[in-house]
Amino acid sequence: MKILVAICILHASFGVVCPAQTFQTLSHLKPQKSDAVQAQAVTDLLKRLIGDRANGFVVKVNSYLAADGLDTYQLSSLPSGQISVVGSSGVAAATGCYNYLKYYCGCHISWSGVQLNLPPVLPPISSPVTVKTPNRFRYYQNVCTSSYSFVWWNWTRWEKEIDWMALNGINMPLAFTGQEAIWQRVYLTLGLTQSEIDDFFTGPAFLAWGRMGNIHTWAGPLSSSWMSNQLSLQHKILDRMRSLGMIAVLPAFAGHVPQGIVRVFPKVNYTKLGAWSRFNCTYSCSYVLDPEDPVFQNVGGLFIKEMIQEFGTDHIYNADTFNEMNPTSSDPAYLSAISSAIFKSMTNVDPDAIWLMQGWMFVHSPSFWKPAQVQALLQGAPIGRMIVLDLFAETKPVYQDTESFYGQPFIWCMLHNFGGNHGLFGKVESINSGPFDALVFQNSTMVGTGLTPEGIEQNDMLYELMNEIGWRTKPFDLAQWITSYADRRYGQKNSNAREAWQILLKSVYNCTQIWVDHNHSPLVRRPSLKMRTDICYNQNDLFEAWRLMYDASLSLANSGTFLYDLVDVTREAMQQLVSAYYIEIKSAYENEILENLMSVGGVLVYDLLPELDALLSSQPQFLLGRWLEAANSMASTKEEAALYNMNARNQLTLWGPDGDILDYANKQYGGLIQDYYKERWTLFLWGLIESLNTGIPFSEKKFNEAVFSVEQDFIYNKKDYSSSPKGDTIEITKKIFLKYYPDLMKAGHDRWTRKIKL
């Protein structure tokens, strides 16, 4: 083992695979702030969270507790009655605080709400508790999260999120905010004009894909006020992350450049990539510099240097050159040269640089990324100087087919969510066993666990479970864990709520198929006669959980987290009812039964969808108005406000000028159901009715042309949507439940369980 460790220290240049904990090349990735600064940051966090009750805690940070690189926290009671929390880092100490609040005080903290009813006296800890994580890193964020979720955030919202990260043990978050301001400086230094730069950057809601070279220009430009505000925000984000002992991942140069580079350097070698997704070259077809051209190192070096001068560094950088875009050559030598050049552009400025790479391309394009190509790309950087995110490991782990990423350290990640869609879904068995299986995989190079959702603020339970697993050495008893979760989330023991969560755990949250849960429900997709209605669970389980949540509502009506869950479960049940009505509509049309078509269609568009809109409008987390208000708050002029409003609406709907990625980022928001989804369904039904009345077959092409106008009208309708909830959630749910649930239970009534084939 000593010999192997020594080889790893020498970067394992001959391809030797290093056991995960022997990667000395990563030993410098650790908190930069002093123990005292981190301890104070955690104390301040507790004050924000529980006010004066924070005086009941004594927080210390002792970095020597993690001499082996593995975060540790210790909990004990002091003679004064205070709770002592000692962590090896600020993050470890914050995690210890939350562990105590959860399992001694029955508290709960999540995106959808908090339950912080502490007992009058803090419960004593009978004997000291020590918890050590088996993982060096607990990573957080997908590069897309910055656009699907964070794009309109101010410092108040970011502060809450960083608190949540620390409490949940996350010590390696992505920090991508404000980078366009740095890029602007670099491009101006290189000789590009401001107009060339303005034409390159996308609008705020699409920056993630501009950064990865998928698109450019669309929904831009970025104003000078946006640039300065985001730069200032990034300073606050990084200061807080680092004060808590987090290792912030900054962006690096991946090779994508504005077209203006070709004007400035007419002899530069470059490749013009093909179009991404359904975009044409007006907004896609990026320019990528040849990695062996000196301009590549010039651009990459300038960016890293400017970034470090502005923000400092934790010595880890993310770059993804081929996100959902295949290289122009599959020659291993070419691929190795690219990754070597990217890594060199980092180390020329920061000799201690570590490259963090998303492994999504290996999942997305397996026909291109075969073993030789994967190995060449990964080993273009020295072994141990790159960390790969096994981005979708709960469904399609890559480490198993790549000999543990051919020796490069990797992080086992749960992706879970696409586009920030609403929808109950999870793979609890996979995430409860997968990280532990990966740790004991032959010659495993696993160094951490991670959360990599494209969008957040959904399915709180799954993320709390995954965060706790990052500190575990063995799987949970899930049935026991979910009972405790329900009790903590609502602040009391309720038998109906407990049973509902047991059912949800075994059904909607236990998909055992290879399933990319991108919400394709007819509710949130452009209507057609060829829609998917398949789901990854037995919907009767969902309906039973719905009944139990309804039965719990009288007892838990004062719990904010329960009201959120009641809406979420009811929303999921109504989504399934939409699928059932769609099947009825399709059957009535194909069998030319006009009366049934009009009857069922009428219930859908005049009853069910307005009722769903009212339900969602009763809780703040499900309001279109909040999303649009946040976008508007970032603007400094009326023109900016109009542009940001368009960005916010377009992302949720057309996702591009012509519906290029139509409905990818669909949401179920109050306001969006009524004025977007309902309008599409109404037009679709009238088209089917007209077809039966005239005997002319329904033309999907003509419908798509007509409905595109409806979709565009929503984006530009200038209608104001309330950011405040309205209506009584309990009463609205009661009305819906009593109206629809009895039909679901009628003996022999098969309307709700019939399927159509894909």
PDB file of C-alpha atoms in Angstrom, residues 247-485:
ATOM      1  CA  ILE A 247     -14.433  24.253  -1.422  1.00  0.00           C
ATOM      2  CA  ALA A 248     -15.946  26.332  -4.213  1.00  0.00           C
ATOM      3  CA  VAL A 249     -15.669  25.082  -7.806  1.00  0.00           C
ATOM      4  CA  LEU A 250     -14.993  27.907 -10.260  1.00  0.00           C
ATOM      5  CA  PRO A 251     -15.418  27.776 -14.050  1.00  0.00           C
ATOM      6  CA  ALA A 252     -12.539  27.233 -16.482  1.00  0.00           C
ATOM      7  CA  PHE A 253     -12.087  27.565 -20.250  1.00  0.00           C
ATOM      8  CA  ALA A 254     -13.549  24.665 -22.235  1.00  0.00           C
ATOM      9  CA  GLY A 255     -12.656  25.939 -25.708  1.00  0.00           C
ATOM     10  CA  HIS A 256     -15.855  27.702 -26.811  1.00  0.00           C
ATOM     11  CA  VAL A 257     -15.361  31.253 -28.093  1.00  0.00           C
ATOM     12  CA  PRO A 258     -17.306  34.037 -29.811  1.00  0.00           C
ATOM     13  CA  GLN A 259     -17.075  34.282 -33.578  1.00  0.00           C
ATOM     14  CA  GLY A 260     -15.186  37.537 -33.089  1.00  0.00           C
ATOM     15  CA  ILE A 261     -12.088  35.559 -32.077  1.00  0.00           C
ATOM     16  CA  VAL A 262     -11.721  34.554 -35.740  1.00  0.00           C
ATOM     17  CA  ARG A 263     -11.642  38.216 -36.735  1.00  0.00           C
ATOM     18  CA  VAL A 264      -9.035  39.088 -34.101  1.00  0.00           C
ATOM     19  CA  PHE A 265      -6.911  36.000 -34.833  1.00  0.00           C
ATOM     20  CA  PRO A 266      -7.513  35.268 -38.536  1.00  0.00           C
ATOM     21  CA  LYS A 267      -4.999  32.408 -38.592  1.00  0.00           C
ATOM     22  CA  VAL A 268      -6.384  30.629 -35.556  1.00  0.00           C
ATOM     23  CA  ASN A 269      -7.313  26.971 -35.940  1.00  0.00           C
ATOM     24  CA  TYR A 270     -10.859  26.272 -34.879  1.00  0.00           C
ATOM     25  CA  THR A 271     -13.802  23.978 -35.465  1.00  0.00           C
ATOM     26  CA  LYS A 272     -17.373  25.068 -35.989  1.00  0.00           C
ATOM     27  CA  LEU A 273     -19.575  22.515 -34.263  1.00  0.00           C
ATOM     28  CA  GLY A 274     -22.930  21.373 -35.595  1.00  0.00           C
ATOM     29  CA  ALA A 275     -26.281  22.549 -34.310  1.00  0.00           C
ATOM     30  CA  TRP A 276     -27.375  21.597 -30.815  1.00  0.00           C
ATOM     31  CA  SER A 277     -30.763  19.986 -30.240  1.00  0.00           C
ATOM     32  CA  ARG A 278     -33.302  21.615 -32.608  1.00  0.00           C
ATOM     33  CA  PHE A 279     -31.597  24.995 -32.754  1.00  0.00           C
ATOM     34  CA  ASN A 280     -30.236  26.228 -36.067  1.00  0.00           C
ATOM     35  CA  CYS A 281     -26.920  28.015 -36.531  1.00  0.00           C
ATOM     36  CA  THR A 282     -28.458  31.421 -35.865  1.00  0.00           C
ATOM     37  CA  TYR A 283     -28.238  30.568 -32.183  1.00  0.00           C
ATOM     38  CA  SER A 284     -26.054  27.456 -32.182  1.00  0.00           C
ATOM     39  CA  CYS A 285     -23.050  25.929 -34.064  1.00  0.00           C
ATOM     40  CA  SER A 286     -20.362  27.082 -31.632  1.00  0.00           C
ATOM     41  CA  TYR A 287     -16.752  27.888 -32.438  1.00  0.00           C
ATOM     42  CA  VAL A 288     -14.252  25.676 -30.579  1.00  0.00           C
ATOM     43  CA  LEU A 289     -10.547  26.470 -30.642  1.00  0.00           C
ATOM     44  CA  ASP A 290      -8.056  23.802 -31.643  1.00  0.00           C
ATOM     45  CA  PRO A 291      -6.417  22.762 -28.363  1.00  0.00           C
ATOM     46  CA  GLU A 292      -2.983  22.784 -29.947  1.00  0.00           C
ATOM     47  CA  ASP A 293      -3.329  26.371 -31.198  1.00  0.00           C
ATOM     48  CA  PRO A 294      -1.480  28.904 -28.993  1.00  0.00           C
ATOM     49  CA  VAL A 295      -4.612  31.054 -28.830  1.00  0.00           C
ATOM     50  CA  PHE A 296      -6.299  28.286 -26.808  1.00  0.00           C
ATOM     51  CA  GLN A 297      -3.768  28.656 -23.987  1.00  0.00           C
ATOM     52  CA  ASN A 298      -3.840  32.417 -24.284  1.00  0.00           C
ATOM     53  CA  VAL A 299      -7.625  32.616 -23.838  1.00  0.00           C
ATOM     54  CA  GLY A 300      -7.797  29.930 -21.153  1.00  0.00           C
ATOM     55  CA  GLY A 301      -4.906  31.383 -19.203  1.00  0.00           C
ATOM     56  CA  LEU A 302      -6.286  34.910 -19.289  1.00  0.00           C
ATOM     57  CA  PHE A 303      -9.639  33.723 -17.985  1.00  0.00           C
ATOM     58  CA  ILE A 304      -8.237  31.694 -15.079  1.00  0.00           C
ATOM     59  CA  LYS A 305      -5.852  34.503 -14.163  1.00  0.00           C
ATOM     60  CA  GLU A 306      -8.613  37.118 -14.191  1.00  0.00           C
ATOM     61  CA  MET A 307     -10.919  34.795 -12.241  1.00  0.00           C
ATOM     62  CA  ILE A 308      -8.351  34.182  -9.512  1.00  0.00           C
ATOM     63  CA  GLN A 309      -7.475  37.861  -9.246  1.00  0.00           C
ATOM     64  CA  GLU A 310     -11.139  38.699  -8.755  1.00  0.00           C
ATOM     65  CA  PHE A 311     -12.312  35.839  -6.533  1.00  0.00           C
ATOM     66  CA  GLY A 312      -9.302  33.917  -5.243  1.00  0.00           C
ATOM     67  CA  THR A 313      -9.353  30.159  -5.684  1.00  0.00           C
ATOM     68  CA  ASP A 314      -9.881  26.830  -3.982  1.00  0.00           C
ATOM     69  CA  HIS A 315      -7.891  25.199  -6.809  1.00  0.00           C
ATOM     70  CA  ILE A 316     -10.718  23.276  -8.461  1.00  0.00           C
ATOM     71  CA  TYR A 317     -12.316  24.236 -11.786  1.00  0.00           C
ATOM     72  CA  ASN A 318     -15.098  22.915 -13.965  1.00  0.00           C
ATOM     73  CA  ALA A 319     -14.961  22.673 -17.756  1.00  0.00           C
ATOM     74  CA  ASP A 320     -17.220  20.667 -20.073  1.00  0.00           C
ATOM     75  CA  THR A 321     -16.311  20.895 -23.746  1.00  0.00           C
ATOM     76  CA  PHE A 322     -18.659  18.335 -25.253  1.00  0.00           C
ATOM     77  CA  ASN A 323     -21.950  18.612 -23.399  1.00  0.00           C
ATOM     78  CA  GLU A 324     -24.465  16.873 -25.708  1.00  0.00           C
ATOM     79  CA  MET A 325     -22.204  17.698 -28.668  1.00  0.00           C
ATOM     80  CA  ASN A 326     -19.859  15.108 -30.131  1.00  0.00           C
ATOM     81  CA  PRO A 327     -16.287  16.040 -31.056  1.00  0.00           C
ATOM     82  CA  THR A 328     -15.450  16.262 -34.738  1.00  0.00           C
ATOM     83  CA  SER A 329     -13.076  13.318 -34.419  1.00  0.00           C
ATOM     84  CA  SER A 330     -13.147  10.107 -32.404  1.00  0.00           C
ATOM     85  CA  ASP A 331      -9.384   9.672 -32.691  1.00  0.00           C
ATOM     86  CA  PRO A 332      -8.133   8.967 -29.144  1.00  0.00           C
ATOM     87  CA  ALA A 333      -5.040  11.097 -29.776  1.00  0.00           C
ATOM     88  CA  TYR A 334      -7.229  14.072 -30.661  1.00  0.00           C
ATOM     89  CA  LEU A 335      -9.414  13.607 -27.591  1.00  0.00           C
ATOM     90  CA  SER A 336      -6.406  13.258 -25.331  1.00  0.00           C
ATOM     91  CA  ALA A 337      -4.903  16.429 -26.803  1.00  0.00           C
ATOM     92  CA  ILE A 338      -8.095  18.358 -26.077  1.00  0.00           C
ATOM     93  CA  SER A 339      -8.252  17.354 -22.440  1.00  0.00           C
ATOM     94  CA  SER A 340      -4.505  17.915 -22.041  1.00  0.00           C
ATOM     95  CA  ALA A 341      -4.861  21.435 -23.430  1.00  0.00           C
ATOM     96  CA  ILE A 342      -7.818  22.244 -21.157  1.00  0.00           C
ATOM     97  CA  PHE A 343      -5.907  21.013 -18.126  1.00  0.00           C
ATOM     98  CA  LYS A 344      -2.785  22.892 -19.177  1.00  0.00           C
ATOM     99  CA  SER A 345      -4.744  26.146 -19.458  1.00  0.00           C
ATOM    100  CA  MET A 346      -5.590  25.703 -15.769  1.00  0.00           C
ATOM    101  CA  THR A 347      -2.167  24.640 -14.485  1.00  0.00           C
ATOM    102  CA  ASN A 348      -0.278  27.301 -16.420  1.00  0.00           C
ATOM    103  CA  VAL A 349      -1.889  29.776 -14.044  1.00  0.00           C
ATOM    104  CA  ASP A 350      -2.656  27.580 -11.019  1.00  0.00           C
ATOM    105  CA  PRO A 351      -0.133  24.719 -10.735  1.00  0.00           C
ATOM    106  CA  ASP A 352      -2.357  23.112  -8.073  1.00  0.00           C
ATOM    107  CA  ALA A 353      -5.437  23.059 -10.310  1.00  0.00           C
ATOM    108  CA  ILE A 354      -7.846  20.118 -10.205  1.00  0.00           C
ATOM    109  CA  TRP A 355     -10.240  19.685 -13.122  1.00  0.00           C
ATOM    110  CA  LEU A 356     -13.844  18.781 -12.290  1.00  0.00           C
ATOM    111  CA  MET A 357     -15.679  17.265 -15.268  1.00  0.00           C
ATOM    112  CA  GLN A 358     -19.314  16.291 -15.633  1.00  0.00           C
ATOM    113  CA  GLY A 359     -19.617  12.753 -16.968  1.00  0.00           C
ATOM    114  CA  TRP A 360     -22.971  13.382 -18.652  1.00  0.00           C
ATOM    115  CA  MET A 361     -21.614  13.006 -22.199  1.00  0.00           C
ATOM    116  CA  PHE A 362     -20.741   9.366 -21.534  1.00  0.00           C
ATOM    117  CA  VAL A 363     -24.401   8.734 -20.680  1.00  0.00           C
ATOM    118  CA  HIS A 364     -25.850  10.946 -23.399  1.00  0.00           C
ATOM    119  CA  SER A 365     -23.741   9.680 -26.343  1.00  0.00           C
ATOM    120  CA  PRO A 366     -22.559   6.120 -25.606  1.00  0.00           C
ATOM    121  CA  SER A 367     -22.285   5.354 -29.327  1.00  0.00           C
ATOM    122  CA  PHE A 368     -19.481   7.911 -29.580  1.00  0.00           C
ATOM    123  CA  TRP A 369     -17.899   7.558 -26.149  1.00  0.00           C
ATOM    124  CA  LYS A 370     -16.625   4.014 -26.348  1.00  0.00           C
ATOM    125  CA  PRO A 371     -13.895   2.726 -24.014  1.00  0.00           C
ATOM    126  CA  ALA A 372     -10.961   3.995 -26.091  1.00  0.00           C
ATOM    127  CA  GLN A 373     -12.488   7.464 -26.424  1.00  0.00           C
ATOM    128  CA  VAL A 374     -13.450   7.715 -22.756  1.00  0.00           C
ATOM    129  CA  GLN A 375     -10.027   6.599 -21.585  1.00  0.00           C
ATOM    130  CA  ALA A 376      -8.239   8.998 -23.935  1.00  0.00           C
ATOM    131  CA  LEU A 377     -10.257  11.986 -22.749  1.00  0.00           C
ATOM    132  CA  LEU A 378      -9.912  11.143 -19.070  1.00  0.00           C
ATOM    133  CA  GLN A 379      -6.211  10.378 -19.153  1.00  0.00           C
ATOM    134  CA  GLY A 380      -5.343  13.562 -21.037  1.00  0.00           C
ATOM    135  CA  ALA A 381      -4.938  14.918 -17.520  1.00  0.00           C
ATOM    136  CA  PRO A 382      -2.627  13.189 -15.008  1.00  0.00           C
ATOM    137  CA  ILE A 383      -4.289  10.565 -12.831  1.00  0.00           C
ATOM    138  CA  GLY A 384      -5.586  12.204  -9.679  1.00  0.00           C
ATOM    139  CA  ARG A 385      -5.745  15.706 -11.144  1.00  0.00           C
ATOM    140  CA  MET A 386      -9.270  15.311 -12.499  1.00  0.00           C
ATOM    141  CA  ILE A 387     -12.477  14.487 -10.625  1.00  0.00           C
ATOM    142  CA  VAL A 388     -15.319  13.071 -12.712  1.00  0.00           C
ATOM    143  CA  LEU A 389     -18.931  13.468 -11.695  1.00  0.00           C
ATOM    144  CA  ASP A 390     -20.744  10.182 -12.346  1.00  0.00           C
ATOM    145  CA  LEU A 391     -23.679  12.435 -12.961  1.00  0.00           C
ATOM    146  CA  PHE A 392     -26.603  10.001 -13.286  1.00  0.00           C
ATOM    147  CA  ALA A 393     -25.263   7.189 -11.125  1.00  0.00           C
ATOM    148  CA  GLU A 394     -28.587   6.313  -9.513  1.00  0.00           C
ATOM    149  CA  THR A 395     -29.856   5.236 -12.938  1.00  0.00           C
ATOM    150  CA  LYS A 396     -26.915   4.819 -15.333  1.00  0.00           C
ATOM    151  CA  PRO A 397     -23.640   4.573 -13.411  1.00  0.00           C
ATOM    152  CA  VAL A 398     -20.618   4.944 -15.667  1.00  0.00           C
ATOM    153  CA  TYR A 399     -17.877   3.866 -13.240  1.00  0.00           C
ATOM    154  CA  GLN A 400     -18.850   0.196 -13.646  1.00  0.00           C
ATOM    155  CA  ASP A 401     -18.161   0.220 -17.398  1.00  0.00           C
ATOM    156  CA  THR A 402     -15.002   2.327 -17.296  1.00  0.00           C
ATOM    157  CA  GLU A 403     -12.914   0.506 -14.690  1.00  0.00           C
ATOM    158  CA  SER A 404     -13.685   3.263 -12.215  1.00  0.00           C
ATOM    159  CA  PHE A 405     -13.094   6.017 -14.796  1.00  0.00           C
ATOM    160  CA  TYR A 406      -9.763   4.519 -15.762  1.00  0.00           C
ATOM    161  CA  GLY A 407      -8.143   5.592 -12.540  1.00  0.00           C
ATOM    162  CA  GLN A 408      -9.479   9.134 -12.193  1.00  0.00           C
ATOM    163  CA  PRO A 409     -11.273   9.872  -8.914  1.00  0.00           C
ATOM    164  CA  PHE A 410     -15.041  10.185  -9.224  1.00  0.00           C
ATOM    165  CA  ILE A 411     -18.077  11.308  -7.260  1.00  0.00           C
ATOM    166  CA  TRP A 412     -21.225   9.160  -7.193  1.00  0.00           C
ATOM    167  CA  CYS A 413     -24.074  11.550  -8.000  1.00  0.00           C
ATOM    168  CA  MET A 414     -27.852  11.547  -7.945  1.00  0.00           C
ATOM    169  CA  LEU A 415     -29.156  13.601 -10.878  1.00  0.00           C
ATOM    170  CA  HIS A 416     -32.855  12.829 -10.388  1.00  0.00           C
ATOM    171  CA  ASN A 417     -34.442  15.948 -11.887  1.00  0.00           C
ATOM    172  CA  PHE A 418     -34.522  17.271 -15.441  1.00  0.00           C
ATOM    173  CA  GLY A 419     -35.509  20.816 -16.333  1.00  0.00           C
ATOM    174  CA  GLY A 420     -36.725  21.611 -12.824  1.00  0.00           C
ATOM    175  CA  ASN A 421     -39.959  19.736 -13.617  1.00  0.00           C
ATOM    176  CA  HIS A 422     -42.553  19.136 -10.930  1.00  0.00           C
ATOM    177  CA  GLY A 423     -43.469  15.510 -10.367  1.00  0.00           C
ATOM    178  CA  LEU A 424     -43.114  12.944  -7.591  1.00  0.00           C
ATOM    179  CA  PHE A 425     -40.326  10.542  -8.486  1.00  0.00           C
ATOM    180  CA  GLY A 426     -37.306   8.786  -7.045  1.00  0.00           C
ATOM    181  CA  LYS A 427     -35.115   5.701  -6.908  1.00  0.00           C
ATOM    182  CA  VAL A 428     -34.670   5.237  -3.176  1.00  0.00           C
ATOM    183  CA  GLU A 429     -33.363   1.694  -3.356  1.00  0.00           C
ATOM    184  CA  SER A 430     -30.710   2.741  -5.824  1.00  0.00           C
ATOM    185  CA  ILE A 431     -29.476   5.717  -3.811  1.00  0.00           C
ATOM    186  CA  ASN A 432     -29.654   3.727  -0.568  1.00  0.00           C
ATOM    187  CA  SER A 433     -27.262   1.105  -1.945  1.00  0.00           C
ATOM    188  CA  GLY A 434     -25.452   2.615  -4.941  1.00  0.00           C
ATOM    189  CA  PRO A 435     -22.851   4.748  -3.128  1.00  0.00           C
ATOM    190  CA  PHE A 436     -21.882   1.848  -0.882  1.00  0.00           C
ATOM    191  CA  ASP A 437     -21.589  -0.520  -3.842  1.00  0.00           C
ATOM    192  CA  ALA A 438     -19.368   2.011  -5.590  1.00  0.00           C
ATOM    193  CA  LEU A 439     -17.078   2.311  -2.569  1.00  0.00           C
ATOM    194  CA  VAL A 440     -16.337  -1.424  -2.594  1.00  0.00           C
ATOM    195  CA  PHE A 441     -16.143  -1.745  -6.386  1.00  0.00           C
ATOM    196  CA  GLN A 442     -12.885  -3.335  -7.525  1.00  0.00           C
ATOM    197  CA  ASN A 443     -10.132  -0.694  -7.464  1.00  0.00           C
ATOM    198  CA  SER A 444     -12.748   1.954  -6.708  1.00  0.00           C
ATOM    199  CA  THR A 445     -11.632   5.547  -7.128  1.00  0.00           C
ATOM    200  CA  MET A 446     -14.761   7.014  -5.560  1.00  0.00           C
ATOM    201  CA  VAL A 447     -14.053  10.111  -3.447  1.00  0.00           C
ATOM    202  CA  GLY A 448     -17.503  11.425  -2.677  1.00  0.00           C
ATOM    203  CA  THR A 449     -21.229  11.635  -3.187  1.00  0.00           C
ATOM    204  CA  GLY A 450     -23.143  14.394  -4.892  1.00  0.00           C
ATOM    205  CA  LEU A 451     -26.436  16.002  -5.827  1.00  0.00           C
ATOM    206  CA  THR A 452     -26.623  17.036  -9.486  1.00  0.00           C
ATOM    207  CA  PRO A 453     -30.268  17.918 -10.266  1.00  0.00           C
ATOM    208  CA  GLU A 454     -30.957  20.214 -13.185  1.00  0.00           C
ATOM    209  CA  GLY A 455     -33.547  21.968 -11.037  1.00  0.00           C
ATOM    210  CA  ILE A 456     -34.244  22.045  -7.304  1.00  0.00           C
ATOM    211  CA  GLU A 457     -37.121  22.940  -4.949  1.00  0.00           C
ATOM    212  CA  GLN A 458     -38.934  19.657  -5.515  1.00  0.00           C
ATOM    213  CA  ASN A 459     -39.064  16.195  -3.863  1.00  0.00           C
ATOM    214  CA  ASP A 460     -37.463  17.382  -0.599  1.00  0.00           C
ATOM    215  CA  MET A 461     -37.444  13.912   0.909  1.00  0.00           C
ATOM    216  CA  LEU A 462     -35.122  12.427  -1.677  1.00  0.00           C
ATOM    217  CA  TYR A 463     -32.498  15.135  -1.234  1.00  0.00           C
ATOM    218  CA  GLU A 464     -32.527  14.899   2.543  1.00  0.00           C
ATOM    219  CA  LEU A 465     -32.036  11.139   2.257  1.00  0.00           C
ATOM    220  CA  MET A 466     -29.175  11.502  -0.201  1.00  0.00           C
ATOM    221  CA  ASN A 467     -27.470  14.126   1.947  1.00  0.00           C
ATOM    222  CA  GLU A 468     -27.609  11.839   4.972  1.00  0.00           C
ATOM    223  CA  ILE A 469     -26.220   8.942   2.936  1.00  0.00           C
ATOM    224  CA  GLY A 470     -23.116  11.042   2.312  1.00  0.00           C
ATOM    225  CA  TRP A 471     -22.306  10.564   6.006  1.00  0.00           C
ATOM    226  CA  ARG A 472     -23.279   6.903   6.266  1.00  0.00           C
ATOM    227  CA  THR A 473     -21.183   3.735   6.194  1.00  0.00           C
ATOM    228  CA  LYS A 474     -24.140   1.469   5.450  1.00  0.00           C
ATOM    229  CA  PRO A 475     -27.654   1.721   3.958  1.00  0.00           C
ATOM    230  CA  PHE A 476     -30.669   2.920   5.933  1.00  0.00           C
ATOM    231  CA  ASP A 477     -33.659   0.934   7.062  1.00  0.00           C
ATOM    232  CA  LEU A 478     -35.836   3.028   4.753  1.00  0.00           C
ATOM    233  CA  ALA A 479     -39.169   2.190   6.370  1.00  0.00           C
ATOM    234  CA  GLN A 480     -37.838   3.370   9.721  1.00  0.00           C
ATOM    235  CA  TRP A 481     -36.197   6.443   8.218  1.00  0.00           C
ATOM    236  CA  ILE A 482     -39.329   7.611   6.386  1.00  0.00           C
ATOM    237  CA  THR A 483     -41.427   7.389   9.556  1.00  0.00           C
ATOM    238  CA  SER A 484     -38.962   9.633  11.355  1.00  0.00           C
ATOM    239  CA  TYR A 485     -38.925  11.950   8.335  1.00  0.00           C
TER     240      TYR A 485
END
